[in-house]
Amino acid sequence: MNSCKYDVLCLTETNLKLHSPPLIISGYTLHHYDRKHTRGGGVAILVRSMVKSKIVQTKTQSSTDLPFTPKPHLEMTSTLNSLFKEINEFRRTSFILGDFNFNSNYLNSVMRNKILQLSTCNNFCQLITQATRGQNTLDLIFTNNANIVTNSGVLDPHISDHLLVFASINFPRMKNPKISFVYKDYKNVNFTELGSKIISHKFSCHNMDASNHMNEFIKQLLAIFESVVQSKKVT
């Protein structure tokens, strides 16, 4: 992870549970959703710490626990269709990815054709064309803004029977806001003006004991000094 410097890494089959010890990856923030009632499953997103991230709750219910069948699963396709539509309401560049458990390269697959048709109707396109497990393309990436994708494909992480799918994204860099501050330029004091103001100033320290008299004198002297020091603004 550190050598490739992924900004966002999405994981499936995490097997994390509520009682699992916290997963801490240096330099990353972890968001995860665990399967609650059966073994296995679970998904997680690791986001580089320098990238701001937050969880957005969707109205569409998860279909990650639906069993895979060779025939189109009406609930799964309905859920995906609702998810495509809901994400489009955000009007943001979005990606939907994971192990969809159907072969995207099997042209005669009714499931494949149905889901790709739904994605196209909702202005999403599918990026992965290479096989991700054996001869099958099961792990997919859908996006509604392919224009910012500079590269996509598969990598072999040598830790799973599935290949890793990736997409390189060309997001415009955000410019840091300009920060301005004001400071007193004590190095370039006009001592001629300072001396003139001190001479002409009428110090008022009447009816005070010695200690208070000295404090008041210093207070007025500092006020004169500050009045001749110029303020400068730096951006």
PDB file of C-alpha atoms in Angstrom:
ATOM      1  CA  MET A   1       0.000   0.000   0.000  1.00  0.00           C
ATOM      2  CA  ASN A   2       2.717   2.448   0.903  1.00  0.00           C
ATOM      3  CA  SER A   3       4.773   1.667  -2.189  1.00  0.00           C
ATOM      4  CA  CYS A   4       1.810   2.172  -4.560  1.00  0.00           C
ATOM      5  CA  LYS A   5       0.477   5.150  -2.561  1.00  0.00           C
ATOM      6  CA  TYR A   6      -3.212   4.402  -3.078  1.00  0.00           C
ATOM      7  CA  ASP A   7      -5.431   7.299  -2.019  1.00  0.00           C
ATOM      8  CA  VAL A   8      -8.509   5.087  -1.611  1.00  0.00           C
ATOM      9  CA  LEU A   9      -8.508   1.313  -1.207  1.00  0.00           C
ATOM     10  CA  CYS A  10     -11.772  -0.670  -1.173  1.00  0.00           C
ATOM     11  CA  LEU A  11     -11.849  -4.146   0.397  1.00  0.00           C
ATOM     12  CA  THR A  12     -14.381  -6.997   0.301  1.00  0.00           C
ATOM     13  CA  GLU A  13     -14.671 -10.123   2.450  1.00  0.00           C
ATOM     14  CA  THR A  14     -13.088  -8.331   5.415  1.00  0.00           C
ATOM     15  CA  ASN A  15     -14.619 -10.736   7.971  1.00  0.00           C
ATOM     16  CA  LEU A  16     -14.626  -7.936  10.536  1.00  0.00           C
ATOM     17  CA  LYS A  17     -17.128  -8.163  13.399  1.00  0.00           C
ATOM     18  CA  LEU A  18     -18.222  -5.906  16.219  1.00  0.00           C
ATOM     19  CA  HIS A  19     -15.921  -7.744  18.618  1.00  0.00           C
ATOM     20  CA  SER A  20     -12.969  -7.725  16.194  1.00  0.00           C
ATOM     21  CA  PRO A  21      -9.881  -5.776  17.295  1.00  0.00           C
ATOM     22  CA  PRO A  22      -9.655  -2.384  15.553  1.00  0.00           C
ATOM     23  CA  LEU A  23      -7.888  -2.458  12.204  1.00  0.00           C
ATOM     24  CA  ILE A  24      -5.287   0.307  12.171  1.00  0.00           C
ATOM     25  CA  ILE A  25      -3.332   1.059   8.986  1.00  0.00           C
ATOM     26  CA  SER A  26      -0.769   3.825   9.394  1.00  0.00           C
ATOM     27  CA  GLY A  27      -1.574   6.836   7.231  1.00  0.00           C
ATOM     28  CA  TYR A  28      -5.170   5.747   6.484  1.00  0.00           C
ATOM     29  CA  THR A  29      -8.672   6.290   7.858  1.00  0.00           C
ATOM     30  CA  LEU A  30     -10.856   3.166   7.953  1.00  0.00           C
ATOM     31  CA  HIS A  31     -14.593   3.044   7.179  1.00  0.00           C
ATOM     32  CA  HIS A  32     -16.194  -0.405   7.317  1.00  0.00           C
ATOM     33  CA  TYR A  33     -19.566  -2.146   7.142  1.00  0.00           C
ATOM     34  CA  ASP A  34     -19.677  -5.645   8.621  1.00  0.00           C
ATOM     35  CA  ARG A  35     -21.972  -8.583   7.931  1.00  0.00           C
ATOM     36  CA  LYS A  36     -23.973  -8.974  11.137  1.00  0.00           C
ATOM     37  CA  HIS A  37     -25.785 -12.303  11.113  1.00  0.00           C
ATOM     38  CA  THR A  38     -23.662 -14.756   9.130  1.00  0.00           C
ATOM     39  CA  ARG A  39     -20.010 -15.614   8.714  1.00  0.00           C
ATOM     40  CA  GLY A  40     -17.682 -13.894   6.242  1.00  0.00           C
ATOM     41  CA  GLY A  41     -18.567 -10.881   4.155  1.00  0.00           C
ATOM     42  CA  GLY A  42     -18.038  -7.283   5.105  1.00  0.00           C
ATOM     43  CA  VAL A  43     -16.648  -4.345   3.163  1.00  0.00           C
ATOM     44  CA  ALA A  44     -14.224  -1.580   4.073  1.00  0.00           C
ATOM     45  CA  ILE A  45     -12.720   1.575   2.597  1.00  0.00           C
ATOM     46  CA  LEU A  46      -9.264   2.823   3.512  1.00  0.00           C
ATOM     47  CA  VAL A  47      -8.783   6.519   2.756  1.00  0.00           C
ATOM     48  CA  ARG A  48      -5.403   8.238   2.937  1.00  0.00           C
ATOM     49  CA  SER A  49      -5.404  10.499   5.982  1.00  0.00           C
ATOM     50  CA  MET A  50      -4.682  13.633   3.939  1.00  0.00           C
ATOM     51  CA  VAL A  51      -7.939  13.067   1.989  1.00  0.00           C
ATOM     52  CA  LYS A  52     -11.134  14.239   3.696  1.00  0.00           C
ATOM     53  CA  SER A  53     -13.813  11.552   3.832  1.00  0.00           C
ATOM     54  CA  LYS A  54     -17.162  10.877   5.475  1.00  0.00           C
ATOM     55  CA  ILE A  55     -19.904   8.256   5.398  1.00  0.00           C
ATOM     56  CA  VAL A  56     -23.110   9.217   3.551  1.00  0.00           C
ATOM     57  CA  GLN A  57     -26.166   7.141   4.424  1.00  0.00           C
ATOM     58  CA  THR A  58     -28.194   6.045   1.396  1.00  0.00           C
ATOM     59  CA  LYS A  59     -31.861   5.143   1.349  1.00  0.00           C
ATOM     60  CA  THR A  60     -31.199   2.112  -0.834  1.00  0.00           C
ATOM     61  CA  GLN A  61     -30.857  -1.069   1.217  1.00  0.00           C
ATOM     62  CA  SER A  62     -27.692  -3.134   0.757  1.00  0.00           C
ATOM     63  CA  SER A  63     -27.908  -6.235  -1.403  1.00  0.00           C
ATOM     64  CA  THR A  64     -24.454  -7.518  -0.485  1.00  0.00           C
ATOM     65  CA  ASP A  65     -25.923 -10.537   1.359  1.00  0.00           C
ATOM     66  CA  LEU A  66     -28.154 -11.663  -1.487  1.00  0.00           C
ATOM     67  CA  PRO A  67     -27.252 -15.162  -2.690  1.00  0.00           C
ATOM     68  CA  PHE A  68     -25.837 -15.477  -6.189  1.00  0.00           C
ATOM     69  CA  THR A  69     -27.910 -17.423  -8.712  1.00  0.00           C
ATOM     70  CA  PRO A  70     -27.167 -18.064 -12.382  1.00  0.00           C
ATOM     71  CA  LYS A  71     -30.460 -16.374 -13.270  1.00  0.00           C
ATOM     72  CA  PRO A  72     -31.131 -12.647 -12.824  1.00  0.00           C
ATOM     73  CA  HIS A  73     -31.996 -11.865  -9.245  1.00  0.00           C
ATOM     74  CA  LEU A  74     -34.887  -9.387  -9.372  1.00  0.00           C
ATOM     75  CA  GLU A  75     -34.140  -7.933  -5.939  1.00  0.00           C
ATOM     76  CA  MET A  76     -30.472  -7.384  -6.771  1.00  0.00           C
ATOM     77  CA  THR A  77     -31.163  -5.642 -10.083  1.00  0.00           C
ATOM     78  CA  SER A  78     -33.890  -3.546  -8.472  1.00  0.00           C
ATOM     79  CA  THR A  79     -31.530  -2.546  -5.660  1.00  0.00           C
ATOM     80  CA  LEU A  80     -28.779  -1.588  -8.096  1.00  0.00           C
ATOM     81  CA  ASN A  81     -31.205   0.444 -10.174  1.00  0.00           C
ATOM     82  CA  SER A  82     -32.348   2.343  -7.065  1.00  0.00           C
ATOM     83  CA  LEU A  83     -28.724   2.880  -6.043  1.00  0.00           C
ATOM     84  CA  PHE A  84     -27.762   4.263  -9.475  1.00  0.00           C
ATOM     85  CA  LYS A  85     -30.675   6.695  -9.365  1.00  0.00           C
ATOM     86  CA  GLU A  86     -30.030   7.800  -5.782  1.00  0.00           C
ATOM     87  CA  ILE A  87     -26.348   8.453  -6.423  1.00  0.00           C
ATOM     88  CA  ASN A  88     -27.210  10.511  -9.492  1.00  0.00           C
ATOM     89  CA  GLU A  89     -29.286  12.776  -7.240  1.00  0.00           C
ATOM     90  CA  PHE A  90     -26.063  13.792  -5.458  1.00  0.00           C
ATOM     91  CA  ARG A  91     -24.830  15.295  -8.751  1.00  0.00           C
ATOM     92  CA  ARG A  92     -21.284  14.269  -7.866  1.00  0.00           C
ATOM     93  CA  THR A  93     -18.677  12.126  -9.565  1.00  0.00           C
ATOM     94  CA  SER A  94     -19.318   8.652  -8.151  1.00  0.00           C
ATOM     95  CA  PHE A  95     -17.931   5.127  -8.305  1.00  0.00           C
ATOM     96  CA  ILE A  96     -19.668   1.843  -7.488  1.00  0.00           C
ATOM     97  CA  LEU A  97     -17.347  -1.128  -7.256  1.00  0.00           C
ATOM     98  CA  GLY A  98     -16.929  -4.594  -5.829  1.00  0.00           C
ATOM     99  CA  ASP A  99     -17.383  -8.297  -6.529  1.00  0.00           C
ATOM    100  CA  PHE A 100     -20.712  -8.432  -8.399  1.00  0.00           C
ATOM    101  CA  ASN A 101     -20.512 -12.213  -8.757  1.00  0.00           C
ATOM    102  CA  PHE A 102     -21.552 -12.359 -12.407  1.00  0.00           C
ATOM    103  CA  ASN A 103     -19.301 -12.603 -15.436  1.00  0.00           C
ATOM    104  CA  SER A 104     -19.292  -9.261 -17.214  1.00  0.00           C
ATOM    105  CA  ASN A 105     -17.525 -10.832 -20.216  1.00  0.00           C
ATOM    106  CA  TYR A 106     -20.120 -13.571 -20.736  1.00  0.00           C
ATOM    107  CA  LEU A 107     -22.143 -11.876 -23.471  1.00  0.00           C
ATOM    108  CA  ASN A 108     -25.068 -14.307 -23.261  1.00  0.00           C
ATOM    109  CA  SER A 109     -25.552 -13.752 -19.513  1.00  0.00           C
ATOM    110  CA  VAL A 110     -29.018 -12.340 -18.822  1.00  0.00           C
ATOM    111  CA  MET A 111     -27.762 -10.961 -15.477  1.00  0.00           C
ATOM    112  CA  ARG A 112     -24.839  -9.256 -17.190  1.00  0.00           C
ATOM    113  CA  ASN A 113     -26.994  -7.667 -19.884  1.00  0.00           C
ATOM    114  CA  LYS A 114     -29.639  -6.552 -17.410  1.00  0.00           C
ATOM    115  CA  ILE A 115     -27.190  -4.823 -15.060  1.00  0.00           C
ATOM    116  CA  LEU A 116     -25.163  -3.200 -17.835  1.00  0.00           C
ATOM    117  CA  GLN A 117     -28.418  -1.949 -19.345  1.00  0.00           C
ATOM    118  CA  LEU A 118     -29.426  -0.458 -15.973  1.00  0.00           C
ATOM    119  CA  SER A 119     -26.042   1.244 -15.595  1.00  0.00           C
ATOM    120  CA  THR A 120     -26.193   2.719 -19.104  1.00  0.00           C
ATOM    121  CA  CYS A 121     -29.717   4.026 -18.554  1.00  0.00           C
ATOM    122  CA  ASN A 122     -28.458   5.791 -15.422  1.00  0.00           C
ATOM    123  CA  ASN A 123     -25.388   7.279 -17.196  1.00  0.00           C
ATOM    124  CA  PHE A 124     -22.898   4.898 -15.575  1.00  0.00           C
ATOM    125  CA  CYS A 125     -20.278   2.953 -17.508  1.00  0.00           C
ATOM    126  CA  GLN A 126     -18.285  -0.127 -16.495  1.00  0.00           C
ATOM    127  CA  LEU A 127     -14.480   0.207 -16.672  1.00  0.00           C
ATOM    128  CA  ILE A 128     -13.061  -3.300 -16.161  1.00  0.00           C
ATOM    129  CA  THR A 129     -12.736  -5.569 -19.196  1.00  0.00           C
ATOM    130  CA  GLN A 130      -9.994  -8.005 -18.099  1.00  0.00           C
ATOM    131  CA  ALA A 131     -10.711 -11.239 -16.225  1.00  0.00           C
ATOM    132  CA  THR A 132     -10.495 -10.858 -12.444  1.00  0.00           C
ATOM    133  CA  ARG A 133     -10.914 -14.501 -11.338  1.00  0.00           C
ATOM    134  CA  GLY A 134      -9.930 -17.272 -13.680  1.00  0.00           C
ATOM    135  CA  GLN A 135     -11.554 -16.463 -17.017  1.00  0.00           C
ATOM    136  CA  ASN A 136     -14.356 -14.453 -15.413  1.00  0.00           C
ATOM    137  CA  THR A 137     -14.732 -10.708 -14.939  1.00  0.00           C
ATOM    138  CA  LEU A 138     -16.517 -10.554 -11.605  1.00  0.00           C
ATOM    139  CA  ASP A 139     -15.002  -7.448  -9.982  1.00  0.00           C
ATOM    140  CA  LEU A 140     -16.314  -4.294 -11.605  1.00  0.00           C
ATOM    141  CA  ILE A 141     -16.049  -0.519 -11.362  1.00  0.00           C
ATOM    142  CA  PHE A 142     -18.980   1.648 -12.468  1.00  0.00           C
ATOM    143  CA  THR A 143     -18.669   5.426 -12.737  1.00  0.00           C
ATOM    144  CA  ASN A 144     -20.826   8.299 -13.928  1.00  0.00           C
ATOM    145  CA  ASN A 145     -17.785  10.362 -14.999  1.00  0.00           C
ATOM    146  CA  ALA A 146     -15.365   8.344 -17.105  1.00  0.00           C
ATOM    147  CA  ASN A 147     -13.769  11.557 -18.398  1.00  0.00           C
ATOM    148  CA  ILE A 148     -11.625  11.895 -15.278  1.00  0.00           C
ATOM    149  CA  VAL A 149     -10.388   8.281 -15.374  1.00  0.00           C
ATOM    150  CA  THR A 150      -6.902   8.221 -16.889  1.00  0.00           C
ATOM    151  CA  ASN A 151      -6.294   4.496 -16.496  1.00  0.00           C
ATOM    152  CA  SER A 152      -8.052   1.366 -15.221  1.00  0.00           C
ATOM    153  CA  GLY A 153      -7.404  -2.340 -15.164  1.00  0.00           C
ATOM    154  CA  VAL A 154      -6.342  -5.213 -12.902  1.00  0.00           C
ATOM    155  CA  LEU A 155      -3.336  -6.014 -10.710  1.00  0.00           C
ATOM    156  CA  ASP A 156      -2.302  -9.254  -8.998  1.00  0.00           C
ATOM    157  CA  PRO A 157      -1.855  -8.626  -5.238  1.00  0.00           C
ATOM    158  CA  HIS A 158      -0.815 -12.298  -4.705  1.00  0.00           C
ATOM    159  CA  ILE A 159      -3.059 -12.516  -1.623  1.00  0.00           C
ATOM    160  CA  SER A 160      -6.394 -13.560  -3.146  1.00  0.00           C
ATOM    161  CA  ASP A 161      -7.933 -15.671  -5.888  1.00  0.00           C
ATOM    162  CA  HIS A 162      -9.378 -12.425  -7.243  1.00  0.00           C
ATOM    163  CA  LEU A 163      -7.260  -9.796  -8.978  1.00  0.00           C
ATOM    164  CA  LEU A 164      -7.313  -6.239  -7.718  1.00  0.00           C
ATOM    165  CA  VAL A 165      -9.208  -3.763  -9.911  1.00  0.00           C
ATOM    166  CA  PHE A 166      -8.118  -0.133 -10.025  1.00  0.00           C
ATOM    167  CA  ALA A 167      -8.928   3.226 -11.577  1.00  0.00           C
ATOM    168  CA  SER A 168      -6.573   6.205 -11.718  1.00  0.00           C
ATOM    169  CA  ILE A 169      -8.473   9.467 -11.410  1.00  0.00           C
ATOM    170  CA  ASN A 170      -7.363  12.903 -12.507  1.00  0.00           C
ATOM    171  CA  PHE A 171      -9.048  15.196 -10.014  1.00  0.00           C
ATOM    172  CA  PRO A 172      -8.120  18.899 -10.252  1.00  0.00           C
ATOM    173  CA  ARG A 173      -6.000  19.880  -7.288  1.00  0.00           C
ATOM    174  CA  MET A 174      -7.642  22.217  -4.847  1.00  0.00           C
ATOM    175  CA  LYS A 175      -5.770  25.463  -4.329  1.00  0.00           C
ATOM    176  CA  ASN A 176      -4.953  26.244  -0.724  1.00  0.00           C
ATOM    177  CA  PRO A 177      -6.824  29.334   0.478  1.00  0.00           C
ATOM    178  CA  LYS A 178      -4.706  32.426   0.903  1.00  0.00           C
ATOM    179  CA  ILE A 179      -3.980  33.275   4.507  1.00  0.00           C
ATOM    180  CA  SER A 180      -3.217  36.850   5.497  1.00  0.00           C
ATOM    181  CA  PHE A 181      -1.943  38.218   8.764  1.00  0.00           C
ATOM    182  CA  VAL A 182      -0.857  41.608  10.099  1.00  0.00           C
ATOM    183  CA  TYR A 183       2.292  42.186  12.122  1.00  0.00           C
ATOM    184  CA  LYS A 184       4.132  45.128  13.677  1.00  0.00           C
ATOM    185  CA  ASP A 185       7.392  46.078  11.932  1.00  0.00           C
ATOM    186  CA  TYR A 186       9.568  46.706  14.971  1.00  0.00           C
ATOM    187  CA  LYS A 187      12.786  46.477  12.949  1.00  0.00           C
ATOM    188  CA  ASN A 188      12.110  49.657  10.992  1.00  0.00           C
ATOM    189  CA  VAL A 189      10.984  52.113  13.663  1.00  0.00           C
ATOM    190  CA  ASN A 190      11.242  55.810  12.816  1.00  0.00           C
ATOM    191  CA  PHE A 191      13.236  56.871  15.882  1.00  0.00           C
ATOM    192  CA  THR A 192      13.165  60.543  14.866  1.00  0.00           C
ATOM    193  CA  GLU A 193       9.373  60.523  14.970  1.00  0.00           C
ATOM    194  CA  LEU A 194       9.451  58.480  18.190  1.00  0.00           C
ATOM    195  CA  GLY A 195      11.743  60.982  19.930  1.00  0.00           C
ATOM    196  CA  SER A 196       9.609  63.902  18.785  1.00  0.00           C
ATOM    197  CA  LYS A 197       6.430  62.305  20.148  1.00  0.00           C
ATOM    198  CA  ILE A 198       8.041  61.485  23.492  1.00  0.00           C
ATOM    199  CA  ILE A 199       9.262  65.066  23.912  1.00  0.00           C
ATOM    200  CA  SER A 200       5.923  66.607  23.029  1.00  0.00           C
ATOM    201  CA  HIS A 201       3.831  64.148  25.051  1.00  0.00           C
ATOM    202  CA  LYS A 202       2.452  65.379  28.371  1.00  0.00           C
ATOM    203  CA  PHE A 203       2.685  62.487  30.795  1.00  0.00           C
ATOM    204  CA  SER A 204      -0.140  62.485  33.336  1.00  0.00           C
ATOM    205  CA  CYS A 205       0.713  60.557  36.497  1.00  0.00           C
ATOM    206  CA  HIS A 206      -0.802  62.759  39.205  1.00  0.00           C
ATOM    207  CA  ASN A 207      -1.821  61.620  42.659  1.00  0.00           C
ATOM    208  CA  MET A 208      -0.023  58.240  42.439  1.00  0.00           C
ATOM    209  CA  ASP A 209       2.518  56.527  44.619  1.00  0.00           C
ATOM    210  CA  ALA A 210       5.931  55.695  43.177  1.00  0.00           C
ATOM    211  CA  SER A 211       5.022  52.203  42.004  1.00  0.00           C
ATOM    212  CA  ASN A 212       1.812  53.210  40.234  1.00  0.00           C
ATOM    213  CA  HIS A 213       3.517  56.312  38.884  1.00  0.00           C
ATOM    214  CA  MET A 214       6.192  54.171  37.207  1.00  0.00           C
ATOM    215  CA  ASN A 215       3.616  51.712  35.820  1.00  0.00           C
ATOM    216  CA  GLU A 216       1.565  54.522  34.300  1.00  0.00           C
ATOM    217  CA  PHE A 217       4.688  56.148  32.829  1.00  0.00           C
ATOM    218  CA  ILE A 218       5.721  52.862  31.170  1.00  0.00           C
ATOM    219  CA  LYS A 219       2.164  52.325  29.879  1.00  0.00           C
ATOM    220  CA  GLN A 220       2.081  55.749  28.204  1.00  0.00           C
ATOM    221  CA  LEU A 221       5.606  55.312  26.847  1.00  0.00           C
ATOM    222  CA  LEU A 222       4.700  51.984  25.240  1.00  0.00           C
ATOM    223  CA  ALA A 223       1.569  53.565  23.717  1.00  0.00           C
ATOM    224  CA  ILE A 224       3.747  56.225  22.078  1.00  0.00           C
ATOM    225  CA  PHE A 225       6.139  53.558  20.817  1.00  0.00           C
ATOM    226  CA  GLU A 226       3.311  51.488  19.336  1.00  0.00           C
ATOM    227  CA  SER A 227       1.889  54.565  17.597  1.00  0.00           C
ATOM    228  CA  VAL A 228       4.998  54.992  15.453  1.00  0.00           C
ATOM    229  CA  VAL A 229       5.450  51.312  14.614  1.00  0.00           C
ATOM    230  CA  GLN A 230       3.912  50.541  11.240  1.00  0.00           C
ATOM    231  CA  SER A 231       1.642  47.539  10.687  1.00  0.00           C
ATOM    232  CA  LYS A 232       2.298  45.340   7.655  1.00  0.00           C
ATOM    233  CA  LYS A 233       0.071  42.777   5.971  1.00  0.00           C
ATOM    234  CA  VAL A 234       1.491  39.547   4.607  1.00  0.00           C
ATOM    235  CA  THR A 235      -0.399  37.094   2.375  1.00  0.00           C
TER     236      THR A 235
END
